[in-house]
CSV table of N, CA and C in Angstrom, one decimal:
chain,number,residue,atom,x,y,z
L,1440,UNK,N,0.9,-1.3,-0.2
L,1440,UNK,CA,-0.1,0.2,0.1
L,1440,UNK,C,0.6,1.7,0.0
L,1441,UNK,N,2.0,1.1,0.6
L,1441,UNK,CA,3.1,2.2,0.8
L,1441,UNK,C,3.6,2.4,-0.7
L,1442,UNK,N,3.4,1.7,-1.6
L,1442,UNK,CA,4.2,1.8,-3.0
L,1442,UNK,C,3.4,2.3,-3.7
L,1443,UNK,N,2.0,2.4,-4.1
L,1443,UNK,CA,1.5,3.2,-4.8
L,1443,UNK,C,1.2,4.7,-4.5
L,1444,UNK,N,1.1,5.0,-3.0
L,1444,UNK,CA,1.5,6.6,-2.7
L,1444,UNK,C,3.1,7.3,-3.0
L,1445,UNK,N,4.1,6.3,-2.9
L,1445,UNK,CA,5.5,7.1,-3.3
L,1445,UNK,C,5.5,7.3,-4.7
L,1446,UNK,N,4.8,6.3,-5.4
L,1446,UNK,CA,5.0,6.4,-6.9
L,1446,UNK,C,4.4,7.4,-7.0
L,1447,UNK,N,2.9,8.2,-7.1
L,1447,UNK,CA,2.0,9.4,-6.8
L,1447,UNK,C,2.6,10.4,-6.5
L,1448,UNK,N,3.5,10.3,-5.0
L,1448,UNK,CA,4.1,11.6,-4.7
L,1448,UNK,C,5.5,11.9,-5.7
L,1449,UNK,N,6.2,10.9,-5.9
L,1449,UNK,CA,7.1,11.1,-7.2
L,1449,UNK,C,6.4,11.8,-8.3
L,1450,UNK,N,4.9,11.3,-8.9
L,1450,UNK,CA,4.8,12.2,-10.0
L,1450,UNK,C,4.5,13.7,-9.6
L,1451,UNK,N,3.7,13.7,-8.6
L,1451,UNK,CA,2.9,15.3,-8.0
L,1451,UNK,C,4.5,16.3,-7.6
L,1452,UNK,N,4.8,15.9,-7.2
L,1452,UNK,CA,6.2,16.6,-6.7
L,1452,UNK,C,7.1,16.5,-7.7
L,1453,UNK,N,7.6,15.8,-8.5
L,1453,UNK,CA,8.6,16.0,-9.9
L,1453,UNK,C,8.9,17.0,-10.2
L,1454,UNK,N,9.7,17.5,-10.5
L,1454,UNK,CA,9.5,18.8,-11.3
L,1454,UNK,C,9.6,18.8,-12.8
L,1455,UNK,N,8.8,19.5,-13.1
L,1455,UNK,CA,8.4,19.3,-14.2
L,1455,UNK,C,9.6,19.9,-15.5
L,1456,UNK,N,9.4,18.9,-17.0
L,1456,UNK,CA,10.5,19.2,-17.6
L,1456,UNK,C,9.8,20.6,-18.2
L,1457,UNK,N,11.0,21.6,-19.0
L,1457,UNK,CA,10.7,22.9,-19.6
L,1457,UNK,C,10.4,21.9,-20.6
L,1458,UNK,N,9.2,21.9,-21.2
L,1458,UNK,CA,8.7,21.9,-22.6
L,1458,UNK,C,9.1,22.9,-23.4
L,1459,UNK,N,9.6,22.9,-24.8
L,1459,UNK,CA,9.3,24.0,-26.0
L,1459,UNK,C,7.7,24.5,-25.6
L,1460,UNK,N,6.8,24.3,-25.7
L,1460,UNK,CA,5.8,24.8,-25.8
L,1460,UNK,C,5.5,25.4,-24.7
L,1461,UNK,N,5.8,25.8,-23.8
L,1461,UNK,CA,6.0,26.4,-22.3
L,1461,UNK,C,7.0,27.4,-22.5
L,1462,UNK,N,8.0,27.6,-23.6
L,1462,UNK,CA,8.9,28.5,-23.6
L,1462,UNK,C,8.4,29.5,-24.4
L,1463,UNK,N,9.2,30.7,-24.2
L,1463,UNK,CA,8.9,31.7,-25.6
L,1463,UNK,C,9.1,31.3,-26.6
L,1464,UNK,N,8.2,31.2,-27.5
L,1464,UNK,CA,8.9,30.8,-29.0
L,1464,UNK,C,8.7,29.3,-29.1
L,1465,UNK,N,8.6,28.7,-28.4
L,1465,UNK,CA,8.8,27.4,-28.1
L,1465,UNK,C,8.1,26.4,-29.1
L,1466,UNK,N,7.1,26.9,-29.9
L,1466,UNK,CA,6.0,25.8,-30.9
L,1466,UNK,C,6.4,26.2,-32.2
L,1467,UNK,N,7.0,27.6,-32.5
L,1467,UNK,CA,7.8,27.9,-33.5
L,1467,UNK,C,9.5,27.3,-33.7
L,1468,UNK,N,9.7,27.4,-32.8
L,1468,UNK,CA,10.8,26.7,-32.6
L,1468,UNK,C,11.1,25.0,-33.0
L,1469,UNK,N,9.7,24.6,-32.9
L,1469,UNK,CA,9.3,23.2,-32.6
L,1469,UNK,C,9.3,22.8,-34.4
L,1470,UNK,N,8.2,23.9,-34.9
L,1470,UNK,CA,7.8,24.2,-36.0
L,1470,UNK,C,9.1,24.0,-37.2
L,1471,UNK,N,9.7,25.3,-36.6
L,1471,UNK,CA,11.3,25.2,-37.9
L,1471,UNK,C,11.7,24.0,-37.5
L,1472,UNK,N,11.8,23.3,-36.8
L,1472,UNK,CA,12.6,22.3,-36.8
L,1472,UNK,C,11.9,21.1,-37.7
L,1473,UNK,N,10.9,20.9,-37.5
L,1473,UNK,CA,9.8,19.8,-38.5
L,1473,UNK,C,10.2,20.2,-40.2
L,1474,UNK,N,10.7,21.7,-40.2
L,1474,UNK,CA,11.1,21.7,-41.5
L,1474,UNK,C,12.7,21.3,-42.1
L,1475,UNK,N,13.6,21.6,-41.0
L,1475,UNK,CA,14.9,20.5,-41.6
L,1475,UNK,C,15.0,19.7,-42.2
L,1476,UNK,N,14.1,18.5,-42.1
L,1476,UNK,CA,14.3,17.7,-43.6
L,1476,UNK,C,13.9,18.2,-44.7
L,1477,UNK,N,13.3,19.1,-44.9
L,1477,UNK,CA,13.0,19.7,-46.2
L,1477,UNK,C,13.7,21.0,-46.5
L,1478,UNK,N,15.0,21.0,-46.1
L,1478,UNK,CA,16.2,22.2,-45.8
L,1478,UNK,C,16.3,22.7,-47.4
L,1479,UNK,N,16.4,21.7,-48.5
L,1479,UNK,CA,16.5,22.0,-50.1
L,1479,UNK,C,15.3,22.1,-51.0
L,1480,UNK,N,13.9,22.2,-50.1
L,1480,UNK,CA,13.0,22.8,-51.1
L,1480,UNK,C,13.1,24.2,-51.2
L,1481,UNK,N,12.1,24.5,-52.6
L,1481,UNK,CA,12.3,25.8,-53.2
L,1481,UNK,C,11.4,25.6,-54.4
L,1482,UNK,N,10.8,27.4,-54.5
L,1482,UNK,CA,10.1,26.9,-54.8
L,1482,UNK,C,9.8,29.0,-55.3
L,1483,UNK,N,10.4,29.0,-56.6
L,1483,UNK,CA,10.9,30.4,-57.2
L,1483,UNK,C,9.9,31.3,-57.3
L,1484,UNK,N,8.7,30.8,-56.9
L,1484,UNK,CA,7.5,31.5,-57.2
L,1484,UNK,C,6.8,32.1,-55.9
L,1485,UNK,N,7.8,31.8,-54.5
L,1485,UNK,CA,7.5,32.3,-53.1
L,1485,UNK,C,8.6,32.9,-53.0
L,1486,UNK,N,10.1,32.3,-53.2
L,1486,UNK,CA,11.3,32.6,-52.7
L,1486,UNK,C,12.1,32.4,-53.3
L,1487,UNK,N,13.0,32.8,-53.3
L,1487,UNK,CA,14.2,32.9,-54.4
L,1487,UNK,C,15.6,32.3,-53.6
L,1488,UNK,N,15.3,31.9,-52.2
L,1488,UNK,CA,16.0,31.0,-51.4
L,1488,UNK,C,15.6,29.8,-51.2
L,1489,UNK,N,16.1,28.5,-50.7
L,1489,UNK,CA,15.1,27.3,-49.8
L,1489,UNK,C,15.0,27.4,-49.0
L,1490,UNK,N,14.3,26.8,-48.4
L,1490,UNK,CA,13.7,26.8,-47.3
L,1490,UNK,C,14.8,26.7,-46.0
L,1491,UNK,N,16.3,26.0,-46.1
L,1491,UNK,CA,17.2,26.2,-45.3
L,1491,UNK,C,17.7,27.2,-45.0
L,1492,UNK,N,17.9,28.3,-45.9
L,1492,UNK,CA,18.2,29.8,-45.7
L,1492,UNK,C,16.9,30.3,-44.7
L,1493,UNK,N,16.1,29.9,-44.9
L,1493,UNK,CA,15.1,30.6,-44.0
L,1493,UNK,C,14.9,30.4,-42.5
L,1494,UNK,N,15.2,29.0,-42.3
L,1494,UNK,CA,15.4,28.7,-41.1
L,1494,UNK,C,16.6,29.5,-40.3
L,1495,UNK,N,17.9,29.3,-41.5
L,1495,UNK,CA,19.2,29.8,-41.0
L,1495,UNK,C,18.9,30.9,-40.4
L,1496,UNK,N,18.1,31.9,-41.1
L,1496,UNK,CA,18.0,33.2,-40.9
L,1496,UNK,C,17.6,33.5,-39.7
L,1497,UNK,N,16.3,32.7,-39.7
L,1497,UNK,CA,15.1,32.9,-38.4
L,1497,UNK,C,16.4,32.5,-37.0
L,1498,UNK,N,16.7,31.6,-37.2
L,1498,UNK,CA,17.7,31.3,-36.2
L,1498,UNK,C,18.9,32.1,-35.2
L,1499,UNK,N,19.5,32.3,-36.7
L,1499,UNK,CA,20.6,33.5,-36.1
L,1499,UNK,C,20.3,34.7,-36.0
L,1500,UNK,N,18.5,35.0,-36.5
L,1500,UNK,CA,18.5,36.3,-36.3
L,1500,UNK,C,17.9,36.4,-34.3
L,1501,UNK,N,17.1,35.3,-34.0
L,1501,UNK,CA,17.0,35.2,-32.3
L,1501,UNK,C,18.1,35.2,-32.0
L,1502,UNK,N,19.2,34.3,-31.8
L,1502,UNK,CA,20.2,34.5,-31.5
L,1502,UNK,C,21.3,35.4,-31.6
L,1503,UNK,N,21.0,36.1,-32.8
L,1503,UNK,CA,22.0,37.7,-32.8
L,1503,UNK,C,21.3,38.7,-31.7
L,1504,UNK,N,20.2,38.9,-32.1
L,1504,UNK,CA,19.2,39.7,-30.7
L,1504,UNK,C,19.3,39.3,-29.1
L,1505,UNK,N,19.0,38.0,-29.4
L,1505,UNK,CA,19.6,37.5,-27.9
L,1505,UNK,C,20.4,38.0,-27.3
L,1506,UNK,N,21.7,37.8,-27.9
L,1506,UNK,CA,23.0,37.8,-27.4
L,1506,UNK,C,23.4,39.6,-27.3
L,1507,UNK,N,22.8,40.1,-28.4
L,1507,UNK,CA,23.0,42.0,-28.1
L,1507,UNK,C,22.5,42.4,-27.0
L,1508,UNK,N,21.5,42.3,-26.9
L,1508,UNK,CA,20.1,42.2,-25.8
L,1508,UNK,C,21.2,41.8,-24.6
L,1509,UNK,N,21.9,40.5,-24.2
L,1509,UNK,CA,22.1,40.6,-23.0
L,1509,UNK,C,23.7,41.2,-23.1
L,1510,UNK,N,24.2,41.7,-24.0
L,1510,UNK,CA,25.3,42.7,-23.9
L,1510,UNK,C,24.8,44.4,-23.7
L,1511,UNK,N,24.0,44.8,-23.6
L,1511,UNK,CA,23.1,45.7,-24.0
L,1511,UNK,C,23.5,46.3,-22.1
L,1512,UNK,N,23.7,47.9,-22.3
L,1512,UNK,CA,23.4,48.9,-20.7
L,1512,UNK,C,22.2,49.4,-21.0
L,1513,UNK,N,21.2,48.4,-20.3
L,1513,UNK,CA,20.1,49.3,-20.0
L,1513,UNK,C,20.1,50.4,-19.8
L,1514,UNK,N,21.4,51.4,-19.1
L,1514,UNK,CA,21.1,52.5,-18.9
L,1514,UNK,C,20.9,53.5,-20.0
L,1515,UNK,N,21.7,52.7,-21.0
L,1515,UNK,CA,22.0,54.0,-22.7
L,1515,UNK,C,20.8,53.6,-23.4
L,1516,UNK,N,19.9,53.0,-22.8
L,1516,UNK,CA,17.9,53.0,-23.6
L,1516,UNK,C,17.5,54.1,-23.4
L,1517,UNK,N,17.7,54.6,-24.9
L,1517,UNK,CA,17.0,55.9,-24.9
L,1517,UNK,C,15.8,55.8,-25.9
L,1518,UNK,N,14.6,56.1,-25.6
L,1518,UNK,CA,13.4,55.8,-26.3
L,1518,UNK,C,13.4,56.6,-27.6
L,1519,UNK,N,12.5,56.2,-28.6
L,1519,UNK,CA,12.5,57.0,-29.7
L,1519,UNK,C,11.3,56.7,-30.5
L,1520,UNK,N,10.5,57.4,-31.7
L,1520,UNK,CA,9.7,57.3,-32.3
L,1520,UNK,C,10.4,57.0,-33.6
L,1521,UNK,N,9.6,55.5,-34.4
L,1521,UNK,CA,9.9,54.9,-34.7
L,1521,UNK,C,8.8,54.3,-36.6
L,1522,UNK,N,8.5,55.1,-37.7
L,1522,UNK,CA,7.5,54.9,-38.2
L,1522,UNK,C,7.2,53.2,-38.5
L,1523,UNK,N,8.3,52.6,-38.8
L,1523,UNK,CA,8.7,51.4,-39.5
L,1523,UNK,C,8.1,50.8,-38.3
L,1524,UNK,N,8.6,50.9,-37.1
L,1524,UNK,CA,8.9,50.0,-36.2
L,1524,UNK,C,7.1,50.1,-35.7
L,1525,UNK,N,6.2,51.0,-35.7
L,1525,UNK,CA,5.0,51.4,-35.3
L,1525,UNK,C,4.1,50.3,-36.2
L,1526,UNK,N,4.3,50.7,-37.5
L,1526,UNK,CA,3.6,49.6,-38.3
L,1526,UNK,C,3.9,48.0,-38.0
L,1527,UNK,N,5.1,47.7,-38.3
L,1527,UNK,CA,5.5,46.7,-37.9
L,1527,UNK,C,4.9,45.7,-36.3
L,1528,UNK,N,4.5,46.5,-35.5
L,1528,UNK,CA,4.4,46.5,-34.1
L,1528,UNK,C,2.2,46.1,-34.5
L,1529,UNK,N,1.6,47.4,-35.2
L,1529,UNK,CA,0.6,47.6,-35.1
L,1529,UNK,C,-0.6,46.0,-36.2
L,1530,UNK,N,0.7,45.8,-37.6
L,1530,UNK,CA,0.1,45.0,-38.5
L,1530,UNK,C,0.7,43.2,-37.8
L,1531,UNK,N,1.7,43.8,-37.3
L,1531,UNK,CA,1.8,42.4,-36.8
L,1531,UNK,C,2.9,41.6,-37.9
L,1532,UNK,N,2.9,42.0,-39.0
L,1532,UNK,CA,3.7,41.7,-40.1
L,1532,UNK,C,4.6,42.3,-40.8
L,1533,UNK,N,5.8,41.9,-41.8
L,1533,UNK,CA,6.5,42.0,-42.2
L,1533,UNK,C,6.5,41.8,-43.9
L,1534,UNK,N,6.2,42.9,-44.7
L,1534,UNK,CA,6.2,43.0,-46.0
L,1534,UNK,C,7.3,42.2,-46.7
L,1535,UNK,N,7.1,41.3,-47.4
L,1535,UNK,CA,7.9,40.5,-48.3
L,1535,UNK,C,8.8,41.2,-49.7
L,1536,UNK,N,10.3,40.6,-49.5
L,1536,UNK,CA,10.7,40.9,-50.6
L,1536,UNK,C,10.9,42.6,-50.4
L,1537,UNK,N,11.0,43.1,-49.0
L,1537,UNK,CA,11.4,44.7,-48.8
L,1537,UNK,C,12.9,45.0,-48.7
L,1538,UNK,N,13.3,44.3,-47.5
L,1538,UNK,CA,14.4,44.4,-46.6
L,1538,UNK,C,15.3,43.0,-47.1
L,1539,UNK,N,16.5,43.7,-46.9
L,1539,UNK,CA,18.0,42.5,-47.3
L,1539,UNK,C,18.4,42.3,-45.6
L,1540,UNK,N,18.6,40.6,-45.2
L,1540,UNK,CA,19.1,40.4,-44.0
L,1540,UNK,C,20.3,41.4,-44.2
L,1541,UNK,N,20.5,41.8,-42.7
L,1541,UNK,CA,22.1,42.4,-42.4
L,1541,UNK,C,22.7,41.2,-42.5
L,1542,UNK,N,24.2,41.3,-42.7
L,1542,UNK,CA,25.0,40.5,-43.3
L,1542,UNK,C,25.2,39.6,-42.1
L,1543,UNK,N,25.1,40.3,-40.4
L,1543,UNK,CA,25.4,39.5,-38.9
L,1543,UNK,C,24.6,37.9,-39.2
L,1544,UNK,N,23.2,37.8,-39.8
L,1544,UNK,CA,22.5,37.2,-39.5
L,1544,UNK,C,22.1,36.9,-41.3
L,1545,UNK,N,22.6,37.1,-42.1
L,1545,UNK,CA,22.7,36.3,-43.4
L,1545,UNK,C,22.8,34.8,-43.6
L,1546,UNK,N,22.6,33.9,-43.8
L,1546,UNK,CA,22.8,32.6,-43.8
L,1546,UNK,C,24.2,32.3,-45.2
L,1547,UNK,N,25.1,31.7,-44.7
L,1547,UNK,CA,25.8,31.2,-45.6
L,1547,UNK,C,25.6,30.4,-46.6
L,1548,UNK,N,26.3,30.5,-47.9
L,1548,UNK,CA,26.2,29.4,-49.1
L,1548,UNK,C,25.3,28.0,-48.7
L,1549,UNK,N,26.5,27.5,-48.0
L,1549,UNK,CA,26.0,26.4,-47.9
L,1549,UNK,C,25.2,26.0,-46.3
L,1550,UNK,N,24.1,25.7,-45.8
L,1550,UNK,CA,23.7,25.3,-44.8
L,1550,UNK,C,23.8,23.8,-44.3
L,1551,UNK,N,24.2,23.3,-43.7
L,1551,UNK,CA,24.2,21.6,-42.9
L,1551,UNK,C,23.2,21.5,-41.9
L,1552,UNK,N,23.0,20.1,-41.6
L,1552,UNK,CA,22.0,19.9,-40.9
L,1552,UNK,C,22.3,20.3,-39.4
L,1553,UNK,N,24.1,19.8,-39.5
L,1553,UNK,CA,24.4,20.3,-38.1
L,1553,UNK,C,24.6,21.8,-37.2
L,1554,UNK,N,24.5,22.5,-38.6
L,1554,UNK,CA,24.4,23.8,-38.2
L,1554,UNK,C,22.9,24.5,-38.2
L,1555,UNK,N,22.1,23.9,-38.8
L,1555,UNK,CA,20.4,24.3,-38.0
L,1555,UNK,C,20.8,23.4,-36.5
L,1556,UNK,N,21.1,22.4,-36.7
L,1556,UNK,CA,20.9,22.5,-34.9
L,1556,UNK,C,21.5,22.5,-34.0
L,1557,UNK,N,22.6,22.9,-34.2
L,1557,UNK,CA,23.7,23.9,-33.2
L,1557,UNK,C,22.7,25.6,-33.4
L,1558,UNK,N,22.3,26.4,-34.3
L,1558,UNK,CA,21.3,27.3,-34.2
L,1558,UNK,C,20.5,27.2,-33.6
L,1559,UNK,N,19.5,25.8,-33.3
L,1559,UNK,CA,18.9,25.9,-32.7
L,1559,UNK,C,18.7,25.9,-31.4
L,1560,UNK,N,19.6,24.9,-31.0
L,1560,UNK,CA,19.8,24.8,-29.6
L,1560,UNK,C,20.4,26.2,-28.7
L,1561,UNK,N,21.0,26.4,-29.6
L,1561,UNK,CA,21.8,28.2,-29.1
L,1561,UNK,C,20.2,28.9,-29.1
L,1562,UNK,N,19.1,28.6,-30.0
L,1562,UNK,CA,18.1,29.5,-30.1
L,1562,UNK,C,17.0,29.2,-28.8
L,1563,UNK,N,17.3,28.1,-28.2
L,1563,UNK,CA,16.5,27.5,-26.8
L,1563,UNK,C,17.6,28.0,-25.9
L,1564,UNK,N,18.2,27.9,-25.6
L,1564,UNK,CA,19.2,28.4,-24.4
L,1564,UNK,C,18.9,30.0,-24.4
L,1565,UNK,N,19.5,30.8,-25.8
L,1565,UNK,CA,18.6,32.1,-25.3
L,1565,UNK,C,17.6,32.5,-25.2
L,1566,UNK,N,16.7,31.8,-25.8
L,1566,UNK,CA,15.3,32.1,-25.3
L,1566,UNK,C,14.7,31.8,-23.8
L,1567,UNK,N,15.5,30.7,-23.4
L,1567,UNK,CA,15.3,30.3,-22.1
L,1567,UNK,C,15.6,31.2,-20.8
L,1568,UNK,N,16.4,31.7,-21.4
L,1568,UNK,CA,17.4,32.9,-20.5
L,1568,UNK,C,16.2,34.5,-20.7
L,1569,UNK,N,16.0,34.6,-21.8
L,1569,UNK,CA,15.3,35.8,-22.4
L,1569,UNK,C,14.4,36.5,-21.4
L,1570,UNK,N,13.7,36.2,-20.6
L,1570,UNK,CA,13.4,36.9,-20.3
L,1570,UNK,C,13.4,37.3,-18.3
L,1571,UNK,N,14.8,36.6,-17.9
L,1571,UNK,CA,15.6,37.3,-17.1
L,1571,UNK,C,16.6,38.4,-17.1
L,1572,UNK,N,16.6,39.2,-18.4
L,1572,UNK,CA,17.4,39.9,-18.8
L,1572,UNK,C,16.5,41.1,-18.2
L,1573,UNK,N,17.2,42.5,-17.9
L,1573,UNK,CA,16.8,43.6,-17.7
L,1573,UNK,C,15.9,43.9,-18.7
L,1574,UNK,N,14.8,44.8,-17.5
L,1574,UNK,CA,13.5,45.4,-19.0
L,1574,UNK,C,14.1,46.2,-19.7
L,1575,UNK,N,15.2,47.3,-19.4
L,1575,UNK,CA,15.7,47.8,-20.1
L,1575,UNK,C,16.9,47.8,-21.7
L,1576,UNK,N,17.3,46.6,-21.6
L,1576,UNK,CA,17.9,45.8,-22.4
L,1576,UNK,C,17.5,46.0,-23.4
L,1577,UNK,N,18.2,46.6,-24.7
L,1577,UNK,CA,17.8,46.4,-26.1
L,1577,UNK,C,18.9,46.0,-26.8
L,1578,UNK,N,18.4,46.2,-28.1
L,1578,UNK,CA,19.3,46.2,-29.4
L,1578,UNK,C,18.5,46.9,-30.6
L,1579,UNK,N,19.8,47.2,-31.3
L,1579,UNK,CA,19.4,48.5,-32.7
L,1579,UNK,C,19.8,47.8,-33.9
L,1580,UNK,N,18.1,47.8,-34.5
L,1580,UNK,CA,17.8,47.1,-35.7
L,1580,UNK,C,18.0,48.2,-36.5
L,1581,UNK,N,18.3,47.5,-37.5
L,1581,UNK,CA,19.0,48.3,-38.5
L,1581,UNK,C,18.1,49.3,-39.2
L,1582,UNK,N,16.6,48.9,-39.2
L,1582,UNK,CA,15.5,49.4,-39.9
L,1582,UNK,C,14.6,50.1,-38.9
L,1583,UNK,N,14.1,49.1,-37.4
L,1583,UNK,CA,13.5,50.0,-36.8
L,1583,UNK,C,13.9,50.7,-35.3
L,1584,UNK,N,15.3,50.7,-35.5
L,1584,UNK,CA,16.0,51.7,-34.3
L,1584,UNK,C,16.0,50.2,-33.4
L,1585,UNK,N,16.1,51.3,-31.9
L,1585,UNK,CA,16.4,50.8,-30.9
L,1585,UNK,C,14.8,50.0,-30.4
L,1586,UNK,N,15.1,48.5,-29.8
L,1586,UNK,CA,14.3,48.1,-29.3
L,1586,UNK,C,14.5,47.8,-28.2
L,1587,UNK,N,13.9,47.9,-27.2
L,1587,UNK,CA,13.9,47.4,-25.8
L,1587,UNK,C,13.4,45.9,-25.3
L,1588,UNK,N,13.8,45.1,-24.4
L,1588,UNK,CA,13.7,43.6,-24.6
L,1588,UNK,C,12.3,43.2,-25.2
L,1589,UNK,N,11.1,44.1,-24.1
L,1589,UNK,CA,9.7,43.6,-25.0
L,1589,UNK,C,9.6,44.0,-26.4
L,1590,UNK,N,9.4,45.0,-27.0
L,1590,UNK,CA,9.4,44.9,-28.2
L,1590,UNK,C,10.2,44.2,-29.0
L,1591,UNK,N,11.7,43.6,-28.7
L,1591,UNK,CA,12.3,42.9,-29.1
L,1591,UNK,C,11.7,41.6,-29.4
L,1592,UNK,N,11.6,41.1,-28.1
L,1592,UNK,CA,10.6,39.9,-28.3
L,1592,UNK,C,9.3,39.9,-29.2
L,1593,UNK,N,8.9,40.9,-29.2
L,1593,UNK,CA,7.5,41.3,-30.0
L,1593,UNK,C,7.9,41.0,-31.5
L,1594,UNK,N,9.1,41.5,-31.7
L,1594,UNK,CA,9.8,41.7,-33.1
L,1594,UNK,C,10.6,40.3,-33.6
L,1595,UNK,N,11.1,39.5,-32.4
L,1595,UNK,CA,11.2,38.2,-32.8
L,1595,UNK,C,10.3,37.2,-33.1
L,1596,UNK,N,9.0,37.3,-32.4
L,1596,UNK,CA,7.7,36.6,-32.8
L,1596,UNK,C,7.6,36.9,-34.1
L,1597,UNK,N,7.5,38.4,-34.0
L,1597,UNK,CA,6.9,38.6,-35.8
L,1597,UNK,C,7.7,38.1,-36.4
L,1598,UNK,N,9.4,38.4,-36.6
L,1598,UNK,CA,10.4,37.7,-37.5
L,1598,UNK,C,10.0,36.3,-38.3
L,1599,UNK,N,10.1,36.0,-36.8
L,1599,UNK,CA,10.0,34.3,-37.0
L,1599,UNK,C,8.7,33.7,-37.6
L,1600,UNK,N,7.8,34.4,-37.7
L,1600,UNK,CA,6.5,33.5,-38.0
L,1600,UNK,C,6.3,34.3,-40.0
L,1601,UNK,N,7.2,35.3,-39.6
L,1601,UNK,CA,6.7,35.8,-41.3
L,1601,UNK,C,8.0,35.1,-42.2
L,1602,UNK,N,9.0,34.1,-41.7
L,1602,UNK,CA,9.4,33.2,-42.5
L,1602,UNK,C,8.9,31.6,-41.9
L,1603,UNK,N,7.8,31.8,-41.1
L,1603,UNK,CA,7.4,30.1,-41.1
L,1603,UNK,C,6.4,30.5,-42.1
L,1604,UNK,N,5.8,31.6,-42.6
L,1604,UNK,CA,4.8,32.1,-43.3
L,1604,UNK,C,5.2,31.2,-44.8
L,1605,UNK,N,6.8,32.1,-45.2
L,1605,UNK,CA,7.1,31.9,-46.2
L,1605,UNK,C,7.4,30.0,-46.6
L,1606,UNK,N,8.3,29.6,-45.5
L,1606,UNK,CA,8.3,28.1,-45.4
L,1606,UNK,C,7.2,27.3,-45.7
L,1607,UNK,N,6.4,27.6,-45.4
L,1607,UNK,CA,5.0,27.2,-45.2
L,1607,UNK,C,4.6,27.0,-46.8
L,1608,UNK,N,4.4,28.3,-47.6
L,1608,UNK,CA,4.4,28.7,-48.6
L,1608,UNK,C,4.9,27.6,-50.0
L,1609,UNK,N,6.4,27.4,-49.5
L,1609,UNK,CA,7.1,26.6,-50.1
L,1609,UNK,C,7.0,25.4,-50.2
L,1610,UNK,N,6.1,24.7,-49.1
L,1610,UNK,CA,5.9,23.3,-49.2
L,1610,UNK,C,4.8,23.6,-49.3
L,1611,UNK,N,3.4,24.2,-50.1
L,1611,UNK,CA,3.0,23.8,-50.4
L,1611,UNK,C,2.9,23.0,-51.6
L,1612,UNK,N,3.8,23.6,-52.6
L,1612,UNK,CA,3.9,22.9,-54.5
L,1612,UNK,C,3.4,21.8,-54.1
């Protein structure tokens, strides 16, 4: 009779695993990973680059923003008005084909599956630590200006969804 209560106690009081679906952007990371096997897929009617490019770019963007925000000095944050940022946050979408990826988040010519897994694991670590960063931590986006942590988080969500939509459209062929 003691054993069943012991087992129930273990189940109830065991620390819960941190599932991706409970973590910021977790489900989107799961979806990105689900497309790794289709990395060479391409549809020129949708995009001039294959699925791998969108996967790599999305993950690099998450990681670079996270690293930059972590390194920032919150005391240096100064708010500003930016029409592009306001439109992005209002519409929650990025127009296709309007901007070029900054060099720091532009994928290389050859993207290996190992590289994608490396960037994905790095993104999981960075996003798990994201909410613990200071409130006024920030990064400077080349088109949208200074984004403090909360706004940067929204940008990461919108940007990742933008590339997932493109990947989904490529895969419809």
